[in-house]
Amino acid sequence: MLMTPGPTAVPEPVRDAMSRELINPDVDPRFREIYDRLTGRLATVYGVDPSVPAAEGGRDVVALGGEGILGLEAAVASLVEPGTEVLCLSNGLYGEGFADFVESYGGDATLVAADHDEPLPLDALDEALTADGADFDLATMVHCETPTGTLNDVEAALDRIDAAADSEILTVVDAVSSLGGVSVPTDRIDVCLGASQKCFSAPPGLATAAVSDRAWAAMEARDPHELYANFLPFRDVSDGFPYTHLTTEVVALDEALGLLLDEGLDAVRERHAAAARRCRERGAELGLETVPSPERSSPTVTAFEVPGRAEALQERLREEYDVILATGLGDGAEDILRVGHMGHNARVERVEETMDALADVL
């Protein structure tokens, strides 16, 4: 049983959709119909009106062919050039990764960071925004830091950015492991990033984004020369896609989103919250602590502290119980064991089975 925080288990209707006859996305008009339906469904999940384009104050939703990290890099590649000043707010691996991307594209990254088990450093953010000479073009942050299971208060950070800069700073938010399981303030974000393999329970292969008109204008002014790591060619695909799209992944995500919307977003989010509560209740019964406090932990993933035992526990769970969990990343690889109760796996009965197995191997 796959209980990792992405990729998640893919339900049978999605697998069935993937087995249908292949559509050629370059010549078959049916593909454009599927893609349009997909982006409309994505807009609903993002919480924006699909009938209101970015040019009229809404958000344009796009889906690029590539795993979720492509979205993070494409956002930077589309908006950053030498001399671009970027504030990277971070309390985890992916927040720090934004700064690496910025520097790789020649931008000037100012990393405002807290320890990985701490909240976003809002006081330090205020100081950076009001420092002499501060003139940021862009700010990046992460909604759910998957390696630690932390759900960040991005709205508080956006409040401070708006207040200090009169909303002139463009914002990029990685919502890859929260979108679909948690409400995301997309209407306040210029580029809000998602991916197929997390809460949607589709296979890895698509990076999604909801893009504001301000962000499109900045991309056009920047005129990025990248092909794959570039959102701009997807702004208007009425005459075709910039490259052969990933047909099967588009069909799969469209089907997965149909299942999610049939269930209803409120019901889906409550299902995630219930699975998270039960996972942490069972963990507390076993004497396990979460990396951030339960109040700051995401409804989509729980990271338990198991100092020095993560890989051994992961191996025993896989070999003895056929339960697949994830360890931490980077410095937390040996000390954190992560349960992914997201997407199709955000069900109390799956959490119970997982925690029964974990109880036996501890």
PDB file of C-alpha atoms in Angstrom, residues 6 30 34 37 68 70 90 145 177 235 249 251 255 272 278-279 287 290 308 357:
ATOM      1  CA  GLY A   6       3.519  11.893  -3.479  1.00  0.00           C
ATOM      2  CA  ARG A  30     -10.450  15.789 -29.055  1.00  0.00           C
ATOM      3  CA  ILE A  34      -9.892  17.339 -22.909  1.00  0.00           C
ATOM      4  CA  ARG A  37     -11.950  20.621 -19.578  1.00  0.00           C
ATOM      5  CA  GLY A  68       5.997  19.197 -10.178  1.00  0.00           C
ATOM      6  CA  LEU A  70       9.201  21.836 -13.422  1.00  0.00           C
ATOM      7  CA  SER A  90      11.721  29.741   3.645  1.00  0.00           C
ATOM      8  CA  GLU A 145       6.826  21.962   3.089  1.00  0.00           C
ATOM      9  CA  SER A 177       1.447  19.211  -1.842  1.00  0.00           C
ATOM     10  CA  ARG A 235      -0.791  31.481 -22.302  1.00  0.00           C
ATOM     11  CA  GLU A 249      -1.083  12.234 -18.193  1.00  0.00           C
ATOM     12  CA  VAL A 251      -6.323  12.264 -19.631  1.00  0.00           C
ATOM     13  CA  GLU A 255     -10.277  11.909 -14.781  1.00  0.00           C
ATOM     14  CA  HIS A 272      -7.977  15.001   4.497  1.00  0.00           C
ATOM     15  CA  ARG A 278      -6.396  10.028  13.139  1.00  0.00           C
ATOM     16  CA  CYS A 279      -2.810   9.610  11.979  1.00  0.00           C
ATOM     17  CA  GLY A 287       4.824   8.008  21.683  1.00  0.00           C
ATOM     18  CA  THR A 290       5.482  15.355  14.799  1.00  0.00           C
ATOM     19  CA  GLY A 308      18.215   7.392  13.537  1.00  0.00           C
ATOM     20  CA  ALA A 357       1.847  -1.811  10.751  1.00  0.00           C
TER      21      ALA A 357
END
